[in-house]
Amino acid sequence: MRVICAGHVNWDVTLHVDHLPEPDGEGRITDRSQSSGGSASNAAVALAGLDADPLVLGSVGRDDHGTMAQRELTAAGVETLLVESDKPTAVKYLIVDESGDVAVLGNDGANEAFCASDLPVETLAEADHLHLTGQDPATAATLARDAATADVPVSFDPGRRLPYRDYSAVLSHADILFCNDREADHAEDSGLFHRVPTVVVKHGDCGATAHIDDRTVTNAGYPIESVDTAGAGDAFAAGYLLASAQGTDTERALAVANACGALAAQSPGAQTTLDWESVWELVDSEQSPETA
């Protein structure tokens, strides 16, 4: 399955701490690591591990961080279409406490230097799916419109910026919206739910819910010990998209998605190399979907 993932490509510096300090407080760093990141990259790496054929559309700076990010994506089996910018590659600092909860500090840098026109028309037309992540609303809207014109299904995971940016034009062309509970509250209050046929709400370690027309499907997720929840939502989206494309029903697709998110949360860093054997082992465990 050919999936184009469009959005941010970062260089992540992950700091594991004994706790997230209050203002004027101090935490102790227990581990430090670096790797490529960004929601588009994270989803693509997860897709590659599950035998899909992902391509990342994004932008980086002409610097070591951009070079290393592209090198890591290529090593993970991800094709890249990265525009080089005079701005530096975006660097995000992910602060992870002992329960796996994450706080993020960062700058945009070169993240939104790419445009919809940087994706060749024929490349989009040959894709099986376009997965959009948080990015410039105008760029995302044009990509979504072009994909809809080419009969390429569109999913959108706007992330933390949904309440602060106007993505209504994007959602008018999207088939699936992924969001967490906080983002879902904003989408519902803003009337955005009604623009998208399928809305999938991620509840973290409490599973997920899919709203499809007048039907609601839930999956309770899996009991795990989280190490690092960064990127878990991107792995979740990858699993849901692939399971749905394989003709799996919604209950099973949610189970697969939750398994992917759970496996990602058990691994340090925002990018996780998944494999179907591990996913099915978790899906076929004692947990089962519940339909309302």
Short mmCIF file of C-alpha atoms in Angstrom, two decimals:
data_model
loop_
_atom_site.label_atom_id
_atom_site.label_comp_id
_atom_site.label_asym_id
_atom_site.label_seq_id
_atom_site.Cartn_x
_atom_site.Cartn_y
_atom_site.Cartn_z
CA MET A 1 0.00 0.00 0.00
CA ARG A 2 1.46 3.31 -1.11
CA VAL A 3 0.87 5.98 1.55
CA ILE A 4 2.06 9.57 1.28
CA CYS A 5 2.61 11.13 4.72
CA ALA A 6 2.78 14.93 4.55
CA GLY A 7 3.81 17.15 7.43
CA HIS A 8 6.59 17.87 9.87
CA VAL A 9 10.01 16.25 9.83
CA ASN A 10 11.96 17.01 13.01
CA TRP A 11 15.10 16.09 14.84
CA ASP A 12 14.03 14.88 18.29
CA VAL A 13 16.05 15.12 21.47
CA THR A 14 14.37 12.93 24.07
CA LEU A 15 15.06 13.52 27.75
CA HIS A 16 13.77 10.93 30.21
CA VAL A 17 13.31 12.50 33.65
CA ASP A 18 12.28 11.27 37.07
CA HIS A 19 9.32 13.69 36.98
CA LEU A 20 8.04 16.72 35.09
CA PRO A 21 8.94 19.62 37.38
CA GLU A 22 6.54 22.34 38.42
CA PRO A 23 7.47 25.98 37.64
CA ASP A 24 10.64 26.88 39.51
CA GLY A 25 11.25 23.18 40.18
CA GLU A 26 13.89 20.78 38.93
CA GLY A 27 13.82 17.25 37.58
CA ARG A 28 16.65 14.75 37.15
CA ILE A 29 17.53 13.53 33.65
CA THR A 30 17.83 9.73 33.67
CA ASP A 31 18.45 9.17 29.96
CA ARG A 32 19.04 11.18 26.76
CA SER A 33 18.69 10.11 23.13
CA GLN A 34 18.31 11.64 19.66
CA SER A 35 16.55 10.53 16.48
CA SER A 36 14.43 11.74 13.62
CA GLY A 37 10.85 12.64 14.49
CA GLY A 38 7.76 14.60 13.50
CA SER A 39 4.29 13.16 13.00
CA ALA A 40 4.68 12.57 9.27
CA SER A 41 7.98 10.77 9.81
CA ASN A 42 6.68 8.77 12.77
CA ALA A 43 3.66 7.51 10.85
CA ALA A 44 5.80 6.62 7.83
CA VAL A 45 8.28 4.59 9.90
CA ALA A 46 5.41 2.67 11.48
CA LEU A 47 3.91 2.03 8.04
CA ALA A 48 7.24 0.79 6.68
CA GLY A 49 7.57 -1.70 9.53
CA LEU A 50 4.12 -3.04 8.62
CA ASP A 51 5.17 -3.70 5.02
CA ALA A 52 3.56 -0.62 3.49
CA ASP A 53 5.28 1.65 0.96
CA PRO A 54 5.41 5.11 2.58
CA LEU A 55 6.70 8.40 1.20
CA VAL A 56 7.27 11.45 3.40
CA LEU A 57 6.62 14.93 2.02
CA GLY A 58 8.14 17.62 4.24
CA SER A 59 11.01 20.04 4.62
CA VAL A 60 14.31 20.25 6.48
CA GLY A 61 17.19 22.66 6.76
CA ARG A 62 20.54 22.43 5.01
CA ASP A 63 22.18 21.19 8.18
CA ASP A 64 23.35 18.08 9.99
CA HIS A 65 19.98 17.54 11.66
CA GLY A 66 18.24 17.48 8.28
CA THR A 67 20.83 15.11 6.85
CA MET A 68 20.55 12.75 9.82
CA ALA A 69 16.74 12.79 9.73
CA GLN A 70 16.69 11.89 6.04
CA ARG A 71 19.32 9.20 6.57
CA GLU A 72 17.33 7.57 9.38
CA LEU A 73 14.11 7.61 7.35
CA THR A 74 15.84 5.97 4.40
CA ALA A 75 17.33 3.32 6.68
CA ALA A 76 13.82 2.57 7.99
CA GLY A 77 12.57 1.93 4.45
CA VAL A 78 10.83 5.28 3.97
CA GLU A 79 11.09 7.15 0.67
CA THR A 80 11.50 10.89 1.18
CA LEU A 81 10.57 14.02 -0.75
CA LEU A 82 12.12 16.68 1.46
CA VAL A 83 12.40 20.31 0.45
CA GLU A 84 15.57 22.00 1.72
CA SER A 85 15.14 25.37 3.41
CA ASP A 86 17.49 28.14 4.51
CA LYS A 87 15.87 27.82 7.94
CA PRO A 88 17.27 25.19 10.32
CA THR A 89 15.68 21.79 10.69
CA ALA A 90 13.10 21.89 13.46
CA VAL A 91 14.41 20.47 16.73
CA LYS A 92 11.95 19.21 19.34
CA TYR A 93 12.83 18.43 22.94
CA LEU A 94 10.63 15.65 24.28
CA ILE A 95 10.60 15.46 28.07
CA VAL A 96 9.32 12.08 29.23
CA ASP A 97 8.51 11.24 32.84
CA GLU A 98 8.59 7.80 34.47
CA SER A 99 4.94 7.10 33.55
CA GLY A 100 5.63 7.78 29.86
CA ASP A 101 3.83 11.13 29.74
CA VAL A 102 5.43 13.65 27.40
CA ALA A 103 5.95 17.41 27.35
CA VAL A 104 7.30 18.99 24.15
CA LEU A 105 9.45 22.06 23.58
CA GLY A 106 10.38 23.10 20.08
CA ASN A 107 10.59 25.58 17.25
CA ASP A 108 9.09 25.34 13.75
CA GLY A 109 12.32 25.98 11.86
CA ALA A 110 12.09 24.60 8.32
CA ASN A 111 9.01 22.51 9.07
CA GLU A 112 6.55 24.32 6.81
CA ALA A 113 8.84 25.37 3.96
CA PHE A 114 7.33 22.78 1.62
CA CYS A 115 4.27 23.51 -0.54
CA ALA A 116 1.58 21.33 -2.07
CA SER A 117 3.18 21.96 -5.49
CA ASP A 118 6.31 20.12 -4.29
CA LEU A 119 4.35 16.87 -4.62
CA PRO A 120 4.20 15.88 -8.31
CA VAL A 121 0.67 15.34 -9.58
CA GLU A 122 1.54 11.89 -10.91
CA THR A 123 3.06 10.84 -7.57
CA LEU A 124 -0.14 11.73 -5.75
CA ALA A 125 -2.33 10.05 -8.38
CA GLU A 126 -0.38 6.80 -8.01
CA ALA A 127 -0.80 6.71 -4.22
CA ASP A 128 -3.35 4.56 -2.39
CA HIS A 129 -3.74 7.03 0.46
CA LEU A 130 -2.72 10.53 1.61
CA HIS A 131 -2.12 10.93 5.34
CA LEU A 132 -1.87 14.56 6.46
CA THR A 133 -0.41 15.59 9.80
CA GLY A 134 -0.20 19.03 11.45
CA GLN A 135 1.17 21.60 8.99
CA ASP A 136 0.32 24.89 7.29
CA PRO A 137 -3.49 24.88 6.80
CA ALA A 138 -3.31 26.24 3.24
CA THR A 139 -0.80 23.58 2.19
CA ALA A 140 -2.84 20.82 3.82
CA ALA A 141 -6.07 22.06 2.24
CA THR A 142 -4.53 22.09 -1.25
CA LEU A 143 -3.07 18.60 -0.81
CA ALA A 144 -6.42 17.29 0.45
CA ARG A 145 -8.31 18.89 -2.44
CA ASP A 146 -5.86 17.52 -5.01
CA ALA A 147 -6.09 14.05 -3.49
CA ALA A 148 -9.89 14.13 -3.53
CA THR A 149 -9.79 15.18 -7.19
CA ALA A 150 -7.53 12.20 -7.91
CA ASP A 151 -9.83 9.85 -5.93
CA VAL A 152 -7.11 9.23 -3.35
CA PRO A 153 -8.54 8.78 0.19
CA VAL A 154 -7.39 11.34 2.76
CA SER A 155 -6.83 11.06 6.50
CA PHE A 156 -5.84 13.92 8.77
CA ASP A 157 -4.19 13.91 12.21
CA PRO A 158 -3.72 17.61 13.06
CA GLY A 159 -2.33 17.02 16.55
CA ARG A 160 -2.00 19.62 19.25
CA ARG A 161 -2.53 22.57 16.91
CA LEU A 162 -6.11 21.74 15.95
CA PRO A 163 -7.59 24.28 18.42
CA TYR A 164 -5.28 27.04 17.20
CA ARG A 165 -5.39 26.77 13.40
CA ASP A 166 -8.27 26.78 10.94
CA TYR A 167 -8.28 23.38 9.29
CA SER A 168 -11.93 23.47 8.18
CA ALA A 169 -10.96 23.51 4.48
CA VAL A 170 -8.83 20.40 4.99
CA LEU A 171 -11.61 18.51 6.74
CA SER A 172 -14.06 19.22 3.92
CA HIS A 173 -11.95 16.84 1.79
CA ALA A 174 -10.90 14.34 4.49
CA ASP A 175 -12.31 10.84 4.86
CA ILE A 176 -10.86 10.18 8.34
CA LEU A 177 -10.00 12.53 11.20
CA PHE A 178 -7.73 11.28 13.99
CA CYS A 179 -7.71 13.22 17.27
CA ASN A 180 -7.29 12.75 21.02
CA ASP A 181 -9.91 13.58 23.63
CA ARG A 182 -8.92 17.24 24.00
CA GLU A 183 -8.83 17.78 20.25
CA ALA A 184 -12.13 15.92 19.85
CA ASP A 185 -13.83 18.29 22.29
CA HIS A 186 -12.68 21.23 20.18
CA ALA A 187 -13.73 19.55 16.93
CA GLU A 188 -17.19 18.81 18.31
CA ASP A 189 -17.67 22.32 19.72
CA SER A 190 -16.54 23.80 16.40
CA GLY A 191 -18.83 21.59 14.32
CA LEU A 192 -15.87 19.92 12.62
CA PHE A 193 -17.11 16.41 13.44
CA HIS A 194 -19.84 16.74 10.85
CA ARG A 195 -17.39 17.51 8.04
CA VAL A 196 -15.72 14.09 8.12
CA PRO A 197 -17.36 10.67 7.54
CA THR A 198 -15.12 8.91 10.08
CA VAL A 199 -13.76 10.42 13.29
CA VAL A 200 -11.39 8.25 15.32
CA VAL A 201 -10.76 9.48 18.87
CA LYS A 202 -7.67 8.20 20.67
CA HIS A 203 -8.10 7.80 24.45
CA GLY A 204 -4.47 6.98 25.28
CA ASP A 205 -4.24 3.92 27.52
CA CYS A 206 -8.06 3.73 27.59
CA GLY A 207 -8.33 2.64 23.96
CA ALA A 208 -10.14 4.44 21.15
CA THR A 209 -13.53 5.17 19.64
CA ALA A 210 -14.56 5.43 15.99
CA HIS A 211 -17.60 7.50 15.02
CA ILE A 212 -18.83 6.46 11.59
CA ASP A 213 -22.07 8.13 10.50
CA ASP A 214 -24.54 7.15 13.24
CA ARG A 215 -22.48 4.20 14.50
CA THR A 216 -19.97 4.20 17.35
CA VAL A 217 -17.36 1.49 17.81
CA THR A 218 -14.98 1.26 20.77
CA ASN A 219 -11.93 -0.75 21.71
CA ALA A 220 -10.64 -0.74 25.28
CA GLY A 221 -6.98 -1.02 24.34
CA TYR A 222 -4.36 -3.13 26.08
CA PRO A 223 -2.93 -3.12 29.62
CA ILE A 224 0.70 -2.09 29.21
CA GLU A 225 3.42 -0.25 31.08
CA SER A 226 4.14 2.88 29.06
CA VAL A 227 7.77 3.85 28.56
CA ASP A 228 7.30 6.78 26.18
CA THR A 229 3.97 7.83 24.63
CA ALA A 230 5.61 10.13 22.05
CA GLY A 231 4.66 8.95 18.56
CA ALA A 232 2.12 6.41 19.84
CA GLY A 233 -0.72 8.27 18.14
CA ASP A 234 1.14 8.21 14.83
CA ALA A 235 1.68 4.45 15.12
CA PHE A 236 -2.03 4.11 15.97
CA ALA A 237 -2.99 5.96 12.78
CA ALA A 238 -0.68 3.77 10.69
CA GLY A 239 -2.25 0.61 12.06
CA TYR A 240 -5.80 1.84 11.54
CA LEU A 241 -5.14 2.88 7.94
CA LEU A 242 -3.53 -0.41 6.96
CA ALA A 243 -6.12 -2.58 8.71
CA SER A 244 -8.97 -0.61 7.11
CA ALA A 245 -7.37 -0.83 3.66
CA GLN A 246 -7.15 -4.62 4.05
CA GLY A 247 -10.93 -4.75 4.39
CA THR A 248 -10.88 -5.34 8.13
CA ASP A 249 -14.05 -4.28 9.91
CA THR A 250 -13.96 -1.25 12.19
CA GLU A 251 -13.80 -3.28 15.40
CA ARG A 252 -10.75 -5.18 14.20
CA ALA A 253 -9.14 -2.04 12.72
CA LEU A 254 -9.40 -0.30 16.10
CA ALA A 255 -7.88 -3.33 17.80
CA VAL A 256 -4.95 -3.26 15.37
CA ALA A 257 -4.53 0.50 15.81
CA ASN A 258 -4.54 0.24 19.60
CA ALA A 259 -2.00 -2.58 19.42
CA CYS A 260 0.30 -0.41 17.28
CA GLY A 261 -0.06 2.50 19.69
CA ALA A 262 0.58 0.26 22.68
CA LEU A 263 3.73 -1.23 21.13
CA ALA A 264 4.98 2.29 20.35
CA ALA A 265 4.34 3.39 23.93
CA GLN A 266 6.48 0.50 25.16
CA SER A 267 9.47 1.73 23.14
CA PRO A 268 11.62 4.80 23.82
CA GLY A 269 11.54 7.62 21.26
CA ALA A 270 8.84 8.86 18.91
CA GLN A 271 9.58 6.38 16.11
CA THR A 272 8.88 2.69 16.47
CA THR A 273 9.63 -0.09 14.00
CA LEU A 274 6.53 -2.26 14.17
CA ASP A 275 6.00 -5.76 12.83
CA TRP A 276 2.82 -7.72 12.18
CA GLU A 277 3.82 -10.66 14.38
CA SER A 278 3.93 -8.43 17.47
CA VAL A 279 0.73 -6.63 16.47
CA TRP A 280 -1.29 -9.81 15.96
CA GLU A 281 0.05 -11.32 19.17
CA LEU A 282 -1.40 -8.36 21.08
CA VAL A 283 -4.64 -8.22 19.06
CA ASP A 284 -5.30 -11.90 19.56
CA SER A 285 -4.76 -11.69 23.30
CA GLU A 286 -7.63 -11.64 25.77
CA GLN A 287 -8.65 -8.09 24.87
CA SER A 288 -11.55 -7.76 22.44
CA PRO A 289 -13.46 -4.86 20.86
CA GLU A 290 -16.76 -3.63 22.22
CA THR A 291 -19.40 -2.12 19.99
CA ALA A 292 -21.99 0.42 21.17
#
